[in-house]
Amino acid sequence: MADLSVNLAGCRLANPVLLASGTCNYGEELAELTDLSGLGGVITKTITPSPRAGNPAPRIVETPAGLLNAIGLQNPGIDAFIAHRWPFLQKLNTRIVVNIAADTVEEFARMAVRLDRLQGIAALEINISCPNLKQGGMAFGVDPASAAAVVRAVKQATELPVIVKLTPNVTDITQVATAVEAAGADAVSLINTLVGMAVDVNLRRPVLGNITGGLSGPAIKPVALAMVWKVHRAVRLPVLGIGGIRTGRDALEFIIAGATAVQVGTATFTDPNAGIAIVRELHQYCVDQGISRLSDLTGSLAT
Amino acid sequence: MVVDEWARVVRHRSVAAGIYSISLEVPVIAAEAWPGQFVQLRLSDGIEPLLRMPLSIADARPDVGEIELLYECVGPKTEALSEIRIDTRLACLGPLGHGFTWPDSAHPSILVGGGIGLPPLLFLGRRLRAAGYAAVLLTGARTGEKHLPVAWLNPAASRVMQSTDDGTLGHAGLVTGLLDAELDDVAYPMVYSCGPRGMMAAVARNCRVRGIPCQVSLEEYMACGIGICAGCTVPVHRSDAGTHSAYGRYERVCVAGPVFDATIIDWDG
């Protein structure tokens, strides 16, 4: 029996596989189709201070080995989240990470204060990397000083572990990672989607209503791996690897490159059971390789 | 109950120009399927194509454990599907979404289909008739060779009328023209429609003006099909938009639909 558990900023996860924000909504739909309790955790779709309607259609398009989306953080807002979504999530037998985004540092802090009062949240994930918003969103995540300001404010507002979700749409992701580490972040997750675009040549128009979107899926995995490796070397914080993970081998690549845990996103759209299958494959790998503790592999890349 | 079932391809054939019928052995889905619902078919275990393909159920036969899907070959994904051979096994997630509801009266309802919007209406017509309701089917296509043979349409309705944009088969003009003439003549209790957005918008407008209930089955680009990605939304009219509902002025087609009461769709949005 291999030990798949990991310690993420003081929070123990049964295994290192979490469902990524924006790819599992608030758990209700997937609970019918997969065993959420078999995962390391579930990360909610981003919630914002007020409800957001999201972007006009089309919001998604498939690209080679990838998915381009511009949903626009459609969500019910923190009030409705607490009233209508949290009661269900709270009862799930898995770790729940709540992902938050806001337009100002003060709003980030106010959300953290309110969520701090709920019983049972494992951690907050700060989304400073959504590429599909006109303001806020990625604007914080591309500037180390702004990112650090958000993290400081949230850390002051809550006792919960704070994970900062980083954008790859920067010149040097390690600069943002080191800035949020200095500001008190407990972990970083990366990468959010890469800005991308698709064009309809018959209409000579962008395919997406938002013109540009965020690219996810296997197409971005090599980019994500390189960034996880760089950030792992640059900071002492645990790293959650994200980007095109759809098999146990994909997850292992991230873990070996430096990830303490991984997030599965787009793969769940094709297979609602993808996360659970990855957990099973990780366990089988450990058995086959005679590895007693999977966490020993984190950052074991021989270079 | 939604299941991810291993489907075996039992039949796969061309039924009109570029239009194919594929029958799958999926006993659980066949037993549960309701007209208007769809399945998500996985064409590859690999990464091309990455996402499943949503297809409306054209018929379900619990007695033999089969469903039938109809599709038009229009792009790389449907071309890949058209090459799938008999006895191939594919992961099939379903039945998904909310389907049609019955009319208040057993008087004939009208089913209005445009192009490849026909499949859910064929399933609906069969089930309506099996339940003792009557149905009239109006179907439009660009040209005659794009029409399904009448033998495929007859089980779904007691009367079938066809139109073509180019006049090569049936009524020359849009299927909405046929609908207008019918609604002028007879008081129908319900109009069901599926097809291109512009056609459904015209049908919905016509029904609203006449005060006839209308249900539409929407087709939107989908990723997950199960309500977790929020990619397939449509604008809706709703008084509480953006306050209590998670999805505010945009509703997810895959779980709230694909069948909607036509009056809640914001056709201009």
Coordinates of C-alpha atoms in Angstrom, one line a residue:
Chain A
M1 CA 0.0 0.0 0.0
A2 CA 1.7 3.2 -1.2
D3 CA 1.1 6.4 0.7
L4 CA -0.2 9.0 -1.7
S5 CA -0.9 11.7 0.9
V6 CA 0.6 15.1 0.7
N7 CA 1.0 18.0 3.1
L8 CA -0.1 21.2 1.4
A9 CA 0.8 24.2 3.5
G10 CA -0.2 22.4 6.7
C11 CA -3.3 20.8 5.1
R12 CA -3.2 17.1 4.7
L13 CA -4.6 15.7 1.4
A14 CA -5.4 12.0 1.0
N15 CA -3.7 12.2 -2.4
P16 CA -2.2 14.9 -4.6
V17 CA -5.0 15.1 -7.2
L18 CA -7.4 18.1 -7.0
L19 CA -10.0 19.2 -9.5
A20 CA -9.1 22.6 -10.9
S21 CA -11.2 25.7 -10.4
G22 CA -13.7 26.3 -13.2
T23 CA -13.8 22.7 -14.3
C24 CA -16.0 21.2 -11.6
N25 CA -18.4 24.0 -10.9
Y26 CA -19.4 23.7 -7.2
G27 CA -19.2 19.9 -7.1
E28 CA -22.9 19.1 -7.4
E29 CA -22.9 17.9 -11.0
L30 CA -19.8 15.7 -10.7
A31 CA -20.9 14.1 -7.4
E32 CA -23.5 12.2 -9.5
L33 CA -20.8 10.9 -11.9
T34 CA -17.6 10.3 -9.9
D35 CA -16.4 9.6 -6.4
L36 CA -15.3 13.0 -5.2
S37 CA -14.2 11.6 -1.9
G38 CA -11.5 9.6 -3.7
L39 CA -9.8 12.9 -4.7
G40 CA -7.3 14.9 -2.8
G41 CA -9.6 17.9 -3.1
V42 CA -12.0 20.0 -5.1
I43 CA -11.4 23.6 -6.0
T44 CA -14.5 25.6 -6.6
K45 CA -15.2 27.7 -9.6
T46 CA -14.1 31.3 -8.9
I47 CA -16.4 33.3 -6.8
T48 CA -16.5 37.1 -6.9
P49 CA -17.9 39.8 -4.5
S50 CA -21.0 40.2 -6.8
P51 CA -22.7 37.8 -9.2
R52 CA -21.2 37.8 -12.7
A53 CA -23.1 37.0 -15.8
G54 CA -20.1 36.0 -17.8
N55 CA -19.2 36.6 -21.4
P56 CA -21.4 36.3 -24.5
A57 CA -21.3 33.2 -26.7
P58 CA -19.4 31.5 -28.2
R59 CA -17.4 30.9 -25.0
I60 CA -15.5 27.8 -26.0
V61 CA -13.9 26.2 -29.0
E62 CA -11.7 23.1 -29.4
T63 CA -8.3 23.6 -30.8
P64 CA -5.6 21.1 -31.6
A65 CA -5.1 19.1 -28.4
G66 CA -6.6 22.0 -26.5
L67 CA -9.6 24.0 -25.4
L68 CA -10.0 27.7 -25.7
N69 CA -12.4 29.3 -23.3
A70 CA -13.7 32.7 -22.4
I71 CA -16.4 32.0 -19.8
G72 CA -15.8 35.3 -18.0
L73 CA -16.0 34.0 -14.4
Q74 CA -19.8 33.5 -14.5
N75 CA -20.7 32.9 -10.9
P76 CA -23.4 33.6 -8.3
G77 CA -21.3 35.9 -6.1
I78 CA -20.2 35.2 -2.6
D79 CA -23.6 35.7 -0.9
A80 CA -25.3 33.1 -3.0
F81 CA -22.2 30.9 -2.8
I82 CA -22.4 30.8 1.0
A83 CA -26.2 30.4 1.0
H84 CA -26.7 27.9 -1.7
R85 CA -23.4 26.2 -2.7
W86 CA -21.4 25.9 0.5
P87 CA -23.9 23.7 2.3
F88 CA -23.5 21.0 -0.4
L89 CA -19.7 21.4 -0.6
Q90 CA -19.3 21.3 3.2
K91 CA -20.9 17.8 3.3
L92 CA -18.5 16.3 0.7
N93 CA -15.9 14.0 2.2
T94 CA -13.0 15.7 0.5
R95 CA -10.9 18.8 0.9
I96 CA -12.6 21.9 -0.4
V97 CA -10.5 24.9 -1.7
V98 CA -12.5 28.0 -2.4
N99 CA -11.2 30.1 -5.4
I100 CA -11.8 33.8 -5.2
A101 CA -11.3 36.8 -7.5
A102 CA -12.0 40.5 -7.1
D103 CA -11.3 43.8 -8.8
T104 CA -9.6 45.5 -5.9
V105 CA -7.3 44.5 -3.0
E106 CA -9.9 45.5 -0.5
E107 CA -12.6 43.3 -2.0
F108 CA -10.2 40.4 -2.0
A109 CA -9.7 40.9 1.7
R110 CA -13.4 41.3 2.5
M111 CA -14.1 38.0 0.8
A112 CA -11.4 36.3 2.8
V113 CA -12.9 37.6 6.0
R114 CA -16.3 36.2 5.2
L115 CA -14.9 32.8 4.0
D116 CA -12.7 32.6 7.1
R117 CA -15.9 32.3 9.2
L118 CA -17.1 29.2 7.3
Q119 CA -16.3 25.9 8.9
G120 CA -14.6 23.3 6.8
I121 CA -12.7 25.2 4.1
A122 CA -9.3 23.7 3.5
A123 CA -7.7 26.7 1.8
L124 CA -8.3 29.7 -0.4
E125 CA -7.0 29.9 -3.9
I126 CA -6.5 33.4 -5.1
N127 CA -7.2 33.9 -8.8
I128 CA -5.1 36.7 -10.0
S129 CA -4.7 35.1 -13.4
C130 CA -8.0 35.0 -15.3
P131 CA -7.3 36.1 -18.8
N132 CA -10.9 36.8 -19.7
L133 CA -11.7 39.9 -17.7
K134 CA -11.5 43.5 -18.7
Q135 CA -10.4 44.7 -15.3
G136 CA -9.0 42.9 -12.2
G137 CA -8.3 39.3 -13.1
M138 CA -4.9 38.9 -14.7
A139 CA -4.0 42.5 -14.1
F140 CA -2.9 41.6 -10.6
G141 CA -1.1 38.5 -11.7
V142 CA 1.2 40.1 -14.2
D143 CA 2.7 42.6 -11.8
P144 CA 4.7 41.2 -8.9
A145 CA 4.0 44.2 -6.6
S146 CA 0.2 44.1 -7.2
A147 CA 0.2 40.3 -6.7
A148 CA 2.0 40.7 -3.4
A149 CA -0.4 43.4 -2.3
V150 CA -3.4 41.1 -2.8
V151 CA -1.6 38.3 -1.0
R152 CA -0.7 40.5 2.0
A153 CA -4.3 41.8 2.3
V154 CA -5.8 38.3 2.1
K155 CA -3.3 36.8 4.6
Q156 CA -4.2 39.5 7.1
A157 CA -7.8 38.7 6.6
T158 CA -7.8 35.0 7.2
E159 CA -6.1 32.2 9.0
L160 CA -6.7 29.8 6.1
P161 CA -3.8 28.7 4.0
V162 CA -3.6 30.8 0.9
I163 CA -2.7 29.4 -2.5
V164 CA -2.0 31.9 -5.3
K165 CA -2.9 30.8 -8.8
L166 CA -0.3 32.3 -11.2
T167 CA -0.6 33.3 -14.8
P168 CA 1.8 32.1 -17.5
N169 CA 1.2 35.2 -19.5
V170 CA 4.3 37.0 -18.1
T171 CA 7.9 37.4 -19.0
D172 CA 9.2 35.6 -16.0
I173 CA 6.8 33.7 -13.8
T174 CA 9.4 33.2 -11.0
Q175 CA 9.3 37.0 -10.3
V176 CA 5.6 36.8 -9.4
A177 CA 6.1 33.6 -7.5
T178 CA 8.9 35.0 -5.4
A179 CA 6.9 38.2 -4.8
V180 CA 3.9 36.3 -3.5
E181 CA 6.2 34.1 -1.4
A182 CA 7.6 37.2 0.3
A183 CA 4.1 38.5 0.8
G184 CA 3.2 35.4 2.8
A185 CA 1.6 33.0 0.4
D186 CA 1.4 29.4 1.6
A187 CA 1.5 27.8 -1.9
V188 CA 1.4 28.6 -5.6
S189 CA -0.6 26.9 -8.3
L190 CA 0.3 27.1 -11.9
I191 CA -0.4 27.5 -14.7
N192 CA -3.7 29.3 -15.4
T193 CA -4.6 29.3 -19.1
L194 CA -2.4 30.9 -21.8
V195 CA -4.0 33.7 -23.8
G196 CA -5.1 32.4 -27.2
M197 CA -7.3 33.0 -30.2
A198 CA -9.1 31.2 -33.0
V199 CA -10.3 32.8 -36.3
D200 CA -13.3 31.8 -38.4
V201 CA -11.9 32.3 -42.0
N202 CA -15.3 32.2 -43.7
L203 CA -16.7 35.0 -41.5
R204 CA -13.3 36.6 -40.9
R205 CA -14.3 37.0 -37.3
P206 CA -12.9 35.7 -34.0
V207 CA -14.5 32.4 -33.0
L208 CA -15.0 33.5 -29.4
G209 CA -17.4 36.2 -28.4
N210 CA -14.6 37.6 -26.2
I211 CA -12.2 37.6 -29.2
T212 CA -9.4 36.0 -27.1
G213 CA -9.6 33.3 -24.6
G214 CA -7.6 31.0 -22.3
L215 CA -6.0 27.9 -23.7
S216 CA -6.0 24.7 -21.7
G217 CA -5.5 21.0 -22.3
P218 CA -2.6 18.8 -23.4
A219 CA -1.5 21.5 -25.8
I220 CA -0.1 23.5 -22.9
K221 CA 1.4 20.7 -20.8
P222 CA 5.1 21.2 -21.8
V223 CA 4.8 25.0 -21.1
A224 CA 3.3 24.3 -17.7
L225 CA 5.9 21.7 -16.9
A226 CA 8.7 24.1 -17.6
M227 CA 7.1 26.8 -15.5
V228 CA 6.5 24.4 -12.6
W229 CA 10.1 23.3 -12.7
K230 CA 11.4 26.9 -12.7
V231 CA 9.1 28.0 -9.9
H232 CA 9.9 25.0 -7.8
R233 CA 13.6 26.0 -8.0
A234 CA 12.9 29.6 -7.3
V235 CA 10.7 29.4 -4.2
R236 CA 10.4 27.2 -1.1
L237 CA 6.6 27.1 -1.3
P238 CA 4.7 24.0 -2.3
V239 CA 3.7 24.1 -6.0
L240 CA 0.4 22.8 -7.4
G241 CA 1.0 21.8 -11.0
I242 CA -1.7 22.5 -13.6
G243 CA -1.8 22.2 -17.4
G244 CA -3.1 19.4 -19.6
I245 CA -2.9 16.6 -17.0
R246 CA -5.1 13.7 -18.1
T247 CA -3.2 10.6 -17.1
G248 CA -1.2 9.4 -14.1
R249 CA 2.0 9.7 -16.2
D250 CA 1.2 13.4 -16.8
A251 CA 0.7 13.9 -13.1
L252 CA 4.0 12.2 -12.4
E253 CA 5.8 14.5 -14.8
F254 CA 4.6 17.5 -12.8
I255 CA 5.5 15.9 -9.4
I256 CA 9.0 14.9 -10.5
A257 CA 9.4 18.4 -11.9
G258 CA 8.6 19.9 -8.5
A259 CA 4.9 19.8 -7.9
T260 CA 3.6 18.7 -4.4
A261 CA 0.1 18.3 -5.9
V262 CA -1.6 18.6 -9.2
Q263 CA -4.9 19.9 -10.5
V264 CA -6.9 18.2 -13.2
G265 CA -9.0 20.5 -15.3
T266 CA -10.0 20.1 -19.0
A267 CA -9.6 16.3 -18.8
T268 CA -12.7 16.1 -16.6
F269 CA -14.7 17.6 -19.5
T270 CA -14.0 14.5 -21.6
D271 CA -14.0 12.0 -18.7
P272 CA -15.9 13.0 -15.5
N273 CA -13.9 10.2 -13.8
A274 CA -10.5 11.5 -15.0
G275 CA -9.3 12.6 -11.6
I276 CA -10.1 9.3 -9.9
A277 CA -8.4 7.4 -12.8
I278 CA -5.3 9.5 -12.2
V279 CA -5.3 8.7 -8.5
R280 CA -5.5 5.0 -9.4
E281 CA -2.7 5.3 -11.9
L282 CA -0.5 7.1 -9.4
H283 CA -1.0 4.3 -6.9
Q284 CA -0.2 1.6 -9.5
Y285 CA 3.0 3.5 -10.4
C286 CA 4.1 3.5 -6.8
V287 CA 3.4 -0.2 -6.5
D288 CA 5.2 -1.1 -9.7
Q289 CA 8.2 1.1 -8.8
G290 CA 8.4 0.1 -5.2
I291 CA 7.8 3.6 -4.0
S292 CA 6.3 3.7 -0.5
R293 CA 5.6 7.5 -0.3
L294 CA 4.7 9.4 -3.5
S295 CA 5.6 12.7 -2.0
D296 CA 9.2 11.6 -2.0
L297 CA 9.1 12.1 -5.8
T298 CA 8.4 15.8 -5.6
G299 CA 11.2 17.6 -7.3
S300 CA 13.2 14.4 -7.8
L301 CA 14.1 15.4 -11.4
A302 CA 17.7 14.5 -12.2
T303 CA 19.3 17.2 -14.2
Chain B
M1 CA -29.5 8.4 -14.1
V2 CA -26.5 9.4 -16.3
V3 CA -24.0 6.7 -17.1
D4 CA -20.8 6.4 -19.1
E5 CA -21.6 3.3 -21.1
W6 CA -19.5 1.3 -23.5
A7 CA -21.5 1.6 -26.8
R8 CA -21.1 -1.0 -29.6
V9 CA -21.8 0.3 -33.0
V10 CA -24.5 -2.0 -34.5
R11 CA -25.4 -0.1 -37.7
H12 CA -23.9 2.9 -39.5
R13 CA -25.1 4.1 -42.8
S14 CA -25.7 7.1 -45.1
V15 CA -29.4 8.1 -45.2
A16 CA -29.2 11.3 -47.3
A17 CA -26.5 13.4 -48.9
G18 CA -23.8 13.7 -46.2
I19 CA -26.2 12.6 -43.5
Y20 CA -25.6 9.4 -41.5
S21 CA -27.4 7.2 -39.1
I22 CA -25.5 5.4 -36.4
S23 CA -27.1 2.9 -34.0
L24 CA -25.5 2.1 -30.7
E25 CA -26.0 -0.7 -28.3
V26 CA -26.3 1.0 -25.0
P27 CA -29.0 -0.8 -22.9
V28 CA -28.9 1.5 -19.9
I29 CA -29.1 4.7 -21.9
A30 CA -31.7 3.3 -24.3
A31 CA -33.9 2.5 -21.3
E32 CA -33.6 5.9 -19.8
A33 CA -33.6 8.2 -22.8
W34 CA -36.3 10.8 -23.3
P35 CA -37.0 12.8 -26.4
G36 CA -34.8 16.0 -26.4
Q37 CA -32.0 14.4 -24.5
F38 CA -28.5 13.9 -25.9
V39 CA -25.4 11.8 -25.5
Q40 CA -21.7 12.7 -25.4
L41 CA -19.8 10.4 -27.6
R42 CA -16.1 9.9 -27.2
L43 CA -14.4 9.4 -30.6
S44 CA -10.9 8.9 -29.3
D45 CA -9.1 7.8 -26.1
G46 CA -6.3 10.1 -27.1
I47 CA -6.1 13.8 -27.5
E48 CA -7.5 14.3 -31.0
P49 CA -10.3 15.1 -30.9
L50 CA -9.9 16.2 -27.3
L51 CA -13.6 16.7 -26.4
R52 CA -16.6 14.4 -26.8
M53 CA -19.2 15.1 -29.4
P54 CA -22.7 15.9 -28.3
L55 CA -25.4 14.3 -30.4
S56 CA -29.2 14.4 -30.0
I57 CA -31.0 11.1 -29.6
A58 CA -33.0 10.4 -32.8
D59 CA -34.6 7.2 -31.4
A60 CA -34.3 4.9 -28.4
R61 CA -35.5 1.3 -28.3
P62 CA -35.4 -0.1 -24.8
D63 CA -36.6 -3.5 -26.2
V64 CA -33.3 -4.0 -28.1
G65 CA -31.2 -1.7 -26.0
E66 CA -30.3 0.6 -28.9
I67 CA -30.3 4.3 -29.6
E68 CA -30.0 5.9 -33.0
L69 CA -28.1 9.1 -33.7
L70 CA -28.3 11.2 -36.9
Y71 CA -25.6 13.6 -37.9
E72 CA -24.4 15.6 -40.9
C73 CA -20.8 15.4 -42.0
V74 CA -19.7 19.0 -41.7
G75 CA -16.2 19.1 -40.1
P76 CA -13.3 17.1 -38.9
K77 CA -15.1 15.6 -35.9
T78 CA -18.2 14.4 -37.8
E79 CA -15.8 13.2 -40.6
A80 CA -14.0 11.1 -38.0
L81 CA -17.3 9.8 -36.7
S82 CA -18.4 8.9 -40.2
E83 CA -15.4 6.5 -40.5
I84 CA -16.3 4.5 -37.4
R85 CA -17.0 0.9 -38.2
I86 CA -19.6 -1.6 -37.0
D87 CA -18.7 -3.3 -33.7
T88 CA -16.4 -0.5 -32.7
R89 CA -16.8 0.4 -29.0
L90 CA -17.1 4.0 -27.9
A91 CA -17.7 5.6 -24.5
C92 CA -21.1 7.1 -24.5
L93 CA -22.2 9.4 -21.7
G94 CA -25.9 9.9 -21.3
P95 CA -28.8 10.4 -21.4
L96 CA -28.0 14.1 -20.8
G97 CA -30.1 17.3 -20.4
H98 CA -33.8 17.9 -20.1
G99 CA -36.1 16.9 -22.9
F100 CA -39.6 17.9 -24.1
T101 CA -42.8 17.8 -22.1
W102 CA -46.2 16.7 -23.4
P103 CA -48.8 19.0 -24.6
D104 CA -52.0 19.7 -22.7
S105 CA -54.2 18.2 -25.3
A106 CA -54.2 15.1 -27.5
H107 CA -54.9 17.2 -30.6
P108 CA -52.1 17.0 -33.0
S109 CA -48.9 19.0 -32.1
I110 CA -46.6 20.5 -34.7
L111 CA -43.0 19.4 -34.9
V112 CA -40.9 21.9 -36.9
G113 CA -37.4 20.8 -37.9
G114 CA -34.8 22.6 -40.0
G115 CA -31.7 20.9 -41.4
I116 CA -30.0 18.6 -38.9
G117 CA -32.3 19.8 -36.1
L118 CA -34.6 16.9 -37.0
P119 CA -33.3 14.0 -34.8
P120 CA -34.9 15.0 -31.5
L121 CA -38.2 15.6 -33.2
L122 CA -38.2 12.2 -34.8
F123 CA -37.8 10.6 -31.3
L124 CA -40.4 13.0 -29.9
G125 CA -42.9 12.2 -32.6
R126 CA -42.6 8.4 -32.1
R127 CA -43.0 8.8 -28.3
L128 CA -45.9 11.3 -28.6
R129 CA -47.8 8.9 -30.8
A130 CA -47.0 5.9 -28.6
A131 CA -48.4 7.8 -25.7
G132 CA -51.6 8.6 -27.6
Y133 CA -50.8 12.1 -28.9
A134 CA -50.9 13.0 -32.5
A135 CA -48.1 14.8 -34.4
V136 CA -47.6 16.7 -37.6
L137 CA -44.1 17.0 -38.9
L138 CA -42.8 20.0 -41.0
T139 CA -39.2 19.7 -42.1
G140 CA -37.0 22.0 -44.1
A141 CA -33.7 21.6 -45.8
R142 CA -31.5 23.6 -48.2
T143 CA -32.1 21.2 -51.0
G144 CA -34.0 17.9 -51.8
E145 CA -31.0 15.6 -51.4
K146 CA -30.5 16.8 -47.8
H147 CA -34.0 15.5 -46.8
L148 CA -34.3 12.2 -45.0
P149 CA -36.3 9.6 -46.9
V150 CA -40.0 9.8 -46.0
A151 CA -39.8 6.3 -44.7
W152 CA -37.6 7.7 -41.9
L153 CA -40.0 10.4 -41.1
N154 CA -43.4 8.6 -41.2
P155 CA -43.1 6.8 -37.8
A156 CA -42.8 10.2 -36.2
A157 CA -46.0 11.8 -37.5
S158 CA -49.4 11.2 -39.0
R159 CA -48.7 13.8 -41.7
V160 CA -45.3 15.0 -43.0
M161 CA -44.7 18.1 -45.1
Q162 CA -41.3 19.0 -46.5
S163 CA -39.8 22.2 -47.8
T164 CA -36.6 23.1 -49.6
D165 CA -34.9 26.5 -49.9
D166 CA -34.2 25.8 -53.6
G167 CA -37.6 24.3 -54.4
T168 CA -36.2 20.9 -55.4
L169 CA -38.5 19.0 -53.0
G170 CA -41.9 19.9 -51.5
H171 CA -42.8 23.5 -50.6
A172 CA -40.3 26.0 -52.2
G173 CA -39.2 28.3 -49.4
L174 CA -38.6 28.2 -45.7
V175 CA -40.2 25.7 -43.3
T176 CA -41.5 28.6 -41.3
G177 CA -43.8 29.4 -44.3
L178 CA -45.3 25.9 -44.0
L179 CA -45.8 26.5 -40.3
D180 CA -47.5 29.8 -40.8
A181 CA -50.1 28.2 -43.2
E182 CA -50.8 25.4 -40.7
L183 CA -51.2 27.8 -37.8
D184 CA -53.6 29.8 -39.8
D185 CA -55.8 26.8 -40.4
V186 CA -55.8 24.8 -37.2
A187 CA -55.6 25.5 -33.4
Y188 CA -52.6 23.5 -32.3
P189 CA -51.9 22.9 -28.6
M190 CA -48.1 22.9 -28.9
V191 CA -45.3 23.6 -31.4
Y192 CA -42.0 21.8 -31.0
S193 CA -39.0 23.0 -32.9
C194 CA -35.3 22.3 -33.5
G195 CA -33.0 23.7 -36.1
P196 CA -30.9 26.7 -37.0
R197 CA -31.2 29.5 -34.5
G198 CA -32.8 31.9 -36.9
M199 CA -35.4 29.4 -37.8
M200 CA -36.2 28.7 -34.2
A201 CA -36.4 32.4 -33.4
A202 CA -38.9 32.9 -36.2
V203 CA -41.0 29.9 -34.9
A204 CA -40.8 31.2 -31.4
R205 CA -41.9 34.7 -32.5
N206 CA -44.8 33.3 -34.5
C207 CA -46.0 31.2 -31.6
R208 CA -45.7 34.0 -29.1
V209 CA -47.8 36.3 -31.3
R210 CA -50.5 33.6 -31.7
G211 CA -50.3 32.6 -28.0
I212 CA -49.3 29.0 -28.7
P213 CA -46.9 27.2 -26.3
C214 CA -43.6 26.4 -28.0
Q215 CA -40.7 24.3 -26.9
V216 CA -37.3 24.6 -28.7
S217 CA -34.3 22.3 -28.5
L218 CA -31.1 24.4 -28.7
E219 CA -27.8 23.4 -30.1
E220 CA -24.8 25.1 -28.8
Y221 CA -21.1 24.3 -28.9
M222 CA -20.4 22.2 -25.8
A223 CA -17.3 21.0 -23.9
C224 CA -18.5 18.9 -21.0
G225 CA -22.3 18.4 -21.6
I226 CA -22.8 18.0 -17.8
G227 CA -22.9 21.5 -16.5
I228 CA -19.4 22.0 -15.2
C229 CA -17.8 24.2 -17.8
A230 CA -20.5 26.8 -18.4
G231 CA -19.4 27.0 -22.1
C232 CA -22.7 26.3 -23.8
T233 CA -24.8 29.2 -22.3
V234 CA -27.6 31.1 -24.0
P235 CA -29.1 34.4 -23.0
V236 CA -32.5 34.1 -21.2
H237 CA -35.1 36.5 -19.9
R238 CA -35.4 36.2 -16.2
S239 CA -36.5 38.7 -13.6
D240 CA -34.0 37.5 -11.0
A241 CA -31.1 37.5 -13.5
G242 CA -27.8 37.9 -11.7
T243 CA -29.1 37.7 -8.2
H244 CA -30.3 34.3 -7.0
S245 CA -29.5 32.1 -9.9
A246 CA -25.9 30.9 -10.4
Y247 CA -26.2 31.5 -14.1
G248 CA -28.0 34.8 -14.2
R249 CA -28.8 36.0 -17.6
Y250 CA -27.0 33.1 -19.2
E251 CA -28.4 29.6 -18.8
R252 CA -26.4 26.4 -19.5
V253 CA -27.9 24.6 -22.5
C254 CA -26.6 21.2 -21.4
V255 CA -28.3 21.0 -18.1
A256 CA -31.1 23.6 -18.1
G257 CA -31.9 22.5 -21.7
P258 CA -31.4 21.6 -24.4
V259 CA -35.2 21.9 -24.5
F260 CA -36.5 25.3 -23.3
D261 CA -39.9 27.0 -23.3
A262 CA -39.3 29.4 -26.2
T263 CA -40.5 32.4 -24.3
I264 CA -37.6 32.4 -21.8
I265 CA -34.9 32.5 -24.5
D266 CA -33.7 36.0 -25.3
W267 CA -33.6 35.6 -29.1
D268 CA -32.0 39.0 -29.6
G269 CA -29.4 38.6 -26.9

